[in-house]
Amino acid sequence: GRHPPPRFGNTALRAGSFDDDGASHESPEIRFTTTSKSDEALKEELEVKSESPRRTARIAFTCDRCGGRTIREVNPHALAKGTIFIQCAHCDKFHHLVDNLNLIEEYDFREEAEE
């Protein structure tokens, strides 16, 4: 099924739009929406500073393990249509952020252990 856009703190990434029938329409750019009162500070923080011609989008997230905030440059094509894992800059945990290709299947083994 279709998944909602990933959320990072109070910020939601949107890399495309969907019709009611599930058809995807690629956006010409990545748009950020926020419920934060500091929209200008967020836009400044997410301004792309990469030298890479492919990594022209930035995303920020808060690690669920250590609480550290990490900002990384990413390829907008991978964000819209690919799979992205990002490593926390503080504790080195890898976070599964986007899987548009459905390559990753996650299991909750805690549920199986309870049976």
Tab-separated table of N, CA and C in Angstrom:
chain	number	residue	atom	x	y	z
A	1	GLY	N	0.808	-1.189	0.000
A	1	GLY	CA	0.000	0.000	0.000
A	1	GLY	C	0.853	1.255	0.000
A	2	ARG	N	0.191	2.347	-0.147
A	2	ARG	CA	0.862	3.646	-0.164
A	2	ARG	C	1.148	4.090	1.250
A	3	HIS	N	2.339	4.610	1.484
A	3	HIS	CA	2.740	5.063	2.807
A	3	HIS	C	2.721	6.578	2.849
A	4	PRO	N	2.413	7.169	4.005
A	4	PRO	CA	2.484	8.625	4.115
A	4	PRO	C	3.933	9.071	4.018
A	5	PRO	N	4.156	10.355	3.712
A	5	PRO	CA	5.538	10.819	3.629
A	5	PRO	C	6.238	10.672	4.962
A	6	PRO	N	7.572	10.402	4.949
A	6	PRO	CA	8.291	10.272	6.215
A	6	PRO	C	8.258	11.570	6.990
A	7	ARG	N	8.245	11.473	8.321
A	7	ARG	CA	8.215	12.657	9.167
A	7	ARG	C	9.510	12.745	9.946
A	8	PHE	N	10.041	13.924	10.055
A	8	PHE	CA	11.269	14.184	10.777
A	8	PHE	C	10.976	15.313	11.741
A	9	GLY	N	10.728	14.995	12.997
A	9	GLY	CA	10.331	16.032	13.947
A	9	GLY	C	8.999	16.599	13.507
A	10	ASN	N	8.926	17.891	13.306
A	10	ASN	CA	7.702	18.539	12.858
A	10	ASN	C	7.689	18.772	11.358
A	11	THR	N	8.615	18.185	10.616
A	11	THR	CA	8.727	18.439	9.190
A	11	THR	C	8.354	17.194	8.405
A	12	ALA	N	7.533	17.360	7.379
A	12	ALA	CA	7.168	16.250	6.502
A	12	ALA	C	7.786	16.483	5.135
A	13	LEU	N	8.421	15.462	4.570
A	13	LEU	CA	8.975	15.559	3.228
A	13	LEU	C	7.920	15.136	2.231
A	14	ARG	N	7.809	15.856	1.155
A	14	ARG	CA	6.898	15.467	0.087
A	14	ARG	C	7.702	15.462	-1.207
A	15	ALA	N	7.789	14.308	-1.840
A	15	ALA	CA	8.599	14.185	-3.045
A	15	ALA	C	7.758	13.921	-4.277
A	16	GLY	N	6.487	14.002	-4.191
A	16	GLY	CA	5.603	13.769	-5.316
A	16	GLY	C	4.178	13.827	-4.834
A	17	SER	N	3.243	13.653	-5.740
A	17	SER	CA	1.842	13.667	-5.336
A	17	SER	C	1.169	12.411	-5.867
A	18	PHE	N	0.047	12.055	-5.284
A	18	PHE	CA	-0.670	10.856	-5.665
A	18	PHE	C	-2.127	11.193	-5.920
A	19	ASP	N	-2.704	10.578	-6.955
A	19	ASP	CA	-4.139	10.673	-7.185
A	19	ASP	C	-4.835	9.690	-6.265
A	20	ASP	N	-6.164	9.760	-6.220
A	20	ASP	CA	-6.932	8.823	-5.406
A	20	ASP	C	-6.731	7.384	-5.863
A	21	ASP	N	-6.403	7.178	-7.139
A	21	ASP	CA	-6.190	5.819	-7.641
A	21	ASP	C	-4.771	5.318	-7.380
A	22	GLY	N	-3.937	6.140	-6.714
A	22	GLY	CA	-2.589	5.731	-6.357
A	22	GLY	C	-1.539	6.067	-7.396
A	23	ALA	N	-1.942	6.679	-8.523
A	23	ALA	CA	-0.973	7.045	-9.552
A	23	ALA	C	-0.076	8.163	-9.042
A	24	SER	N	1.210	7.999	-9.244
A	24	SER	CA	2.186	8.974	-8.753
A	24	SER	C	2.479	10.006	-9.825
A	25	HIS	N	2.667	11.238	-9.392
A	25	HIS	CA	3.069	12.324	-10.278
A	25	HIS	C	4.292	12.973	-9.665
A	26	GLU	N	5.412	12.914	-10.381
A	26	GLU	CA	6.663	13.452	-9.845
A	26	GLU	C	6.590	14.965	-9.773
A	27	SER	N	7.012	15.505	-8.653
A	27	SER	CA	7.078	16.949	-8.485
A	27	SER	C	8.370	17.461	-9.096
A	28	PRO	N	8.367	18.672	-9.649
A	28	PRO	CA	9.599	19.202	-10.208
A	28	PRO	C	10.628	19.539	-9.138
A	29	GLU	N	10.215	19.689	-7.915
A	29	GLU	CA	11.135	19.982	-6.825
A	29	GLU	C	10.600	19.374	-5.544
A	30	ILE	N	11.473	19.201	-4.579
A	30	ILE	CA	11.080	18.690	-3.275
A	30	ILE	C	10.530	19.857	-2.476
A	31	ARG	N	9.334	19.707	-1.958
A	31	ARG	CA	8.732	20.764	-1.153
A	31	ARG	C	8.692	20.320	0.293
A	32	PHE	N	8.945	21.227	1.188
A	32	PHE	CA	8.922	20.944	2.606
A	32	PHE	C	7.742	21.665	3.232
A	33	THR	N	7.009	20.952	4.047
A	33	THR	CA	5.942	21.584	4.813
A	33	THR	C	6.277	21.387	6.276
A	34	THR	N	5.867	22.307	7.096
A	34	THR	CA	6.209	22.226	8.508
A	34	THR	C	5.099	22.796	9.366
A	35	THR	N	5.028	22.305	10.581
A	35	THR	CA	4.113	22.872	11.565
A	35	THR	C	4.889	23.697	12.577
A	36	SER	N	6.186	23.838	12.335
A	36	SER	CA	7.054	24.582	13.237
A	36	SER	C	6.835	26.080	13.086
A	37	LYS	N	7.054	26.812	14.173
A	37	LYS	CA	6.938	28.264	14.129
A	37	LYS	C	8.176	28.906	13.524
A	38	SER	N	9.248	28.147	13.361
A	38	SER	CA	10.501	28.705	12.851
A	38	SER	C	10.739	28.266	11.408
A	39	ASP	N	9.787	28.556	10.514
A	39	ASP	CA	9.911	28.155	9.114
A	39	ASP	C	11.175	28.698	8.457
A	40	GLU	N	11.500	29.959	8.697
A	40	GLU	CA	12.681	30.558	8.073
A	40	GLU	C	13.961	29.886	8.560
A	41	ALA	N	14.040	29.575	9.844
A	41	ALA	CA	15.221	28.891	10.383
A	41	ALA	C	15.351	27.502	9.769
A	42	LEU	N	14.232	26.810	9.582
A	42	LEU	CA	14.248	25.479	8.979
A	42	LEU	C	14.713	25.559	7.527
A	43	LYS	N	14.188	26.514	6.771
A	43	LYS	CA	14.603	26.661	5.372
A	43	LYS	C	16.098	26.944	5.272
A	44	GLU	N	16.608	27.791	6.156
A	44	GLU	CA	18.038	28.109	6.150
A	44	GLU	C	18.866	26.875	6.505
A	45	GLU	N	18.393	26.105	7.483
A	45	GLU	CA	19.110	24.903	7.911
A	45	GLU	C	19.155	23.859	6.799
A	46	LEU	N	18.086	23.777	6.004
A	46	LEU	CA	17.998	22.768	4.955
A	46	LEU	C	18.510	23.263	3.605
A	47	GLU	N	19.118	24.446	3.559
A	47	GLU	CA	19.696	24.958	2.319
A	47	GLU	C	20.837	24.043	1.886
A	48	VAL	N	20.810	23.623	0.637
A	48	VAL	CA	21.800	22.669	0.129
A	48	VAL	C	23.163	23.339	0.024
A	49	LYS	N	24.167	22.675	0.601
A	49	LYS	CA	25.531	23.197	0.584
A	49	LYS	C	26.502	22.187	-0.019
A	50	SER	N	25.979	21.144	-0.633
A	50	SER	CA	26.814	20.071	-1.173
A	50	SER	C	27.499	20.492	-2.468
A	51	GLU	N	28.703	19.980	-2.675
A	51	GLU	CA	29.437	20.184	-3.923
A	51	GLU	C	29.011	19.152	-4.971
A	52	SER	N	28.302	18.108	-4.552
A	52	SER	CA	27.909	17.033	-5.449
A	52	SER	C	26.794	17.492	-6.389
A	53	PRO	N	26.922	17.214	-7.699
A	53	PRO	CA	25.850	17.589	-8.624
A	53	PRO	C	24.594	16.734	-8.450
A	54	ARG	N	24.709	15.590	-7.787
A	54	ARG	CA	23.555	14.704	-7.602
A	54	ARG	C	22.833	14.939	-6.293
A	55	ARG	N	23.538	15.346	-5.287
A	55	ARG	CA	22.921	15.541	-3.967
A	55	ARG	C	22.470	16.993	-3.835
A	56	THR	N	21.305	17.262	-4.388
A	56	THR	CA	20.815	18.638	-4.436
A	56	THR	C	19.631	18.872	-3.511
A	57	ALA	N	19.341	17.935	-2.641
A	57	ALA	CA	18.284	18.110	-1.635
A	57	ALA	C	18.887	17.792	-0.273
A	58	ARG	N	18.334	18.387	0.759
A	58	ARG	CA	18.802	18.125	2.131
A	58	ARG	C	17.630	17.652	2.959
A	59	ILE	N	17.896	16.704	3.839
A	59	ILE	CA	16.879	16.296	4.798
A	59	ILE	C	17.493	16.288	6.188
A	60	ALA	N	16.659	16.554	7.154
A	60	ALA	CA	17.080	16.559	8.555
A	60	ALA	C	16.179	15.601	9.308
A	61	PHE	N	16.756	14.901	10.270
A	61	PHE	CA	15.954	14.003	11.097
A	61	PHE	C	16.550	13.932	12.485
A	62	THR	N	15.734	13.491	13.422
A	62	THR	CA	16.169	13.286	14.797
A	62	THR	C	16.241	11.791	15.045
A	63	CYS	N	17.375	11.309	15.502
A	63	CYS	CA	17.598	9.886	15.740
A	63	CYS	C	16.703	9.401	16.874
A	64	ASP	N	16.051	8.266	16.658
A	64	ASP	CA	15.189	7.707	17.704
A	64	ASP	C	15.986	6.957	18.766
A	65	ARG	N	17.277	6.719	18.536
A	65	ARG	CA	18.107	6.054	19.537
A	65	ARG	C	18.767	7.063	20.480
A	66	CYS	N	19.476	8.048	19.906
A	66	CYS	CA	20.259	8.962	20.746
A	66	CYS	C	19.668	10.362	20.849
A	67	GLY	N	18.686	10.689	20.012
A	67	GLY	CA	18.072	12.013	20.045
A	67	GLY	C	18.862	13.073	19.305
A	68	GLY	N	19.969	12.696	18.665
A	68	GLY	CA	20.787	13.654	17.922
A	68	GLY	C	20.128	14.053	16.616
A	69	ARG	N	20.339	15.290	16.210
A	69	ARG	CA	19.786	15.798	14.956
A	69	ARG	C	20.864	15.714	13.882
A	70	THR	N	20.501	15.129	12.733
A	70	THR	CA	21.429	14.939	11.627
A	70	THR	C	20.845	15.562	10.370
A	71	ILE	N	21.682	16.241	9.613
A	71	ILE	CA	21.284	16.819	8.328
A	71	ILE	C	22.190	16.211	7.269
A	72	ARG	N	21.592	15.710	6.195
A	72	ARG	CA	22.371	15.087	5.123
A	72	ARG	C	21.871	15.569	3.762
A	73	GLU	N	22.795	15.639	2.806
A	73	GLU	CA	22.441	15.913	1.427
A	73	GLU	C	22.069	14.589	0.769
A	74	VAL	N	21.021	14.610	-0.062
A	74	VAL	CA	20.563	13.398	-0.734
A	74	VAL	C	20.252	13.708	-2.194
A	75	ASN	N	20.174	12.664	-2.976
A	75	ASN	CA	19.777	12.764	-4.370
A	75	ASN	C	18.253	12.881	-4.415
A	76	PRO	N	17.688	13.940	-5.005
A	76	PRO	CA	16.236	14.090	-5.025
A	76	PRO	C	15.533	12.993	-5.818
A	77	HIS	N	16.214	12.419	-6.812
A	77	HIS	CA	15.620	11.306	-7.558
A	77	HIS	C	15.466	10.084	-6.646
A	78	ALA	N	16.481	9.805	-5.833
A	78	ALA	CA	16.395	8.692	-4.880
A	78	ALA	C	15.318	8.969	-3.839
A	79	LEU	N	15.180	10.215	-3.431
A	79	LEU	CA	14.155	10.581	-2.456
A	79	LEU	C	12.759	10.356	-3.027
A	80	ALA	N	12.566	10.681	-4.291
A	80	ALA	CA	11.251	10.557	-4.916
A	80	ALA	C	10.949	9.146	-5.399
A	81	LYS	N	11.983	8.409	-5.848
A	81	LYS	CA	11.712	7.127	-6.495
A	81	LYS	C	12.571	5.973	-6.018
A	82	GLY	N	13.492	6.200	-5.099
A	82	GLY	CA	14.430	5.155	-4.711
A	82	GLY	C	14.314	4.728	-3.267
A	83	THR	N	15.417	4.230	-2.744
A	83	THR	CA	15.515	3.777	-1.359
A	83	THR	C	16.671	4.520	-0.707
A	84	ILE	N	16.434	5.056	0.485
A	84	ILE	CA	17.462	5.836	1.176
A	84	ILE	C	17.613	5.360	2.612
A	85	PHE	N	18.863	5.067	2.980
A	85	PHE	CA	19.252	4.845	4.366
A	85	PHE	C	20.207	5.971	4.712
A	86	ILE	N	20.086	6.526	5.905
A	86	ILE	CA	20.980	7.596	6.339
A	86	ILE	C	21.533	7.240	7.706
A	87	GLN	N	22.834	7.477	7.884
A	87	GLN	CA	23.502	7.166	9.144
A	87	GLN	C	23.475	8.373	10.065
A	88	CYS	N	23.099	8.127	11.319
A	88	CYS	CA	23.094	9.174	12.341
A	88	CYS	C	24.524	9.668	12.545
A	89	ALA	N	24.699	10.978	12.599
A	89	ALA	CA	26.028	11.566	12.788
A	89	ALA	C	26.515	11.438	14.224
A	90	HIS	N	25.633	11.055	15.143
A	90	HIS	CA	25.991	11.019	16.559
A	90	HIS	C	26.258	9.606	17.079
A	91	CYS	N	25.400	8.632	16.707
A	91	CYS	CA	25.572	7.272	17.243
A	91	CYS	C	25.832	6.233	16.156
A	92	ASP	N	25.889	6.652	14.887
A	92	ASP	CA	26.191	5.792	13.739
A	92	ASP	C	25.110	4.775	13.398
A	93	LYS	N	23.914	4.886	13.980
A	93	LYS	CA	22.808	3.995	13.618
A	93	LYS	C	22.324	4.357	12.214
A	94	PHE	N	22.002	3.333	11.409
A	94	PHE	CA	21.435	3.570	10.082
A	94	PHE	C	19.919	3.646	10.196
A	95	HIS	N	19.337	4.666	9.563
A	95	HIS	CA	17.892	4.866	9.565
A	95	HIS	C	17.351	4.629	8.164
A	96	HIS	N	16.296	3.855	8.074
A	96	HIS	CA	15.602	3.578	6.821
A	96	HIS	C	14.582	4.695	6.643
A	97	LEU	N	14.859	5.624	5.732
A	97	LEU	CA	13.993	6.785	5.569
A	97	LEU	C	12.983	6.631	4.451
A	98	VAL	N	13.407	6.129	3.301
A	98	VAL	CA	12.532	6.056	2.135
A	98	VAL	C	12.748	4.717	1.446
A	99	ASP	N	11.655	4.063	1.027
A	99	ASP	CA	11.756	2.826	0.257
A	99	ASP	C	10.656	2.799	-0.797
A	100	ASN	N	10.797	3.622	-1.822
A	100	ASN	CA	9.816	3.664	-2.904
A	100	ASN	C	9.880	2.427	-3.790
A	101	LEU	N	10.961	1.674	-3.719
A	101	LEU	CA	11.131	0.479	-4.544
A	101	LEU	C	10.655	-0.787	-3.839
A	102	ASN	N	10.220	-0.647	-2.594
A	102	ASN	CA	9.765	-1.791	-1.792
A	102	ASN	C	10.824	-2.888	-1.716
A	103	LEU	N	12.079	-2.486	-1.513
A	103	LEU	CA	13.178	-3.445	-1.400
A	103	LEU	C	13.311	-4.017	0.004
A	104	ILE	N	12.848	-3.292	0.997
A	104	ILE	CA	13.045	-3.671	2.386
A	104	ILE	C	11.733	-4.183	2.966
A	105	GLU	N	11.799	-5.348	3.591
A	105	GLU	CA	10.635	-5.905	4.279
A	105	GLU	C	10.985	-5.983	5.757
A	106	GLU	N	10.215	-5.292	6.567
A	106	GLU	CA	10.511	-5.234	7.996
A	106	GLU	C	9.614	-6.200	8.764
A	107	TYR	N	10.201	-6.840	9.752
A	107	TYR	CA	9.481	-7.763	10.613
A	107	TYR	C	9.601	-7.299	12.053
A	108	ASP	N	8.569	-7.546	12.830
A	108	ASP	CA	8.623	-7.267	14.266
A	108	ASP	C	8.667	-8.618	14.964
A	109	PHE	N	9.867	-9.066	15.307
A	109	PHE	CA	10.035	-10.378	15.916
A	109	PHE	C	9.521	-10.418	17.347
A	110	ARG	N	9.275	-9.275	17.947
A	110	ARG	CA	8.711	-9.254	19.304
A	110	ARG	C	7.312	-9.857	19.305
A	111	GLU	N	6.535	-9.611	18.241
A	111	GLU	CA	5.191	-10.174	18.154
A	111	GLU	C	5.246	-11.694	18.059
A	112	GLU	N	6.185	-12.230	17.268
A	112	GLU	CA	6.316	-13.676	17.122
A	112	GLU	C	6.769	-14.323	18.426
A	113	ALA	N	7.606	-13.640	19.197
A	113	ALA	CA	8.106	-14.184	20.459
A	113	ALA	C	6.999	-14.279	21.504
A	114	GLU	N	5.995	-13.409	21.418
A	114	GLU	CA	4.898	-13.414	22.388
A	114	GLU	C	3.938	-14.571	22.164
A	115	GLU	N	3.923	-15.143	20.959
A	115	GLU	CA	2.971	-16.219	20.642
A	115	GLU	C	3.350	-17.536	21.228
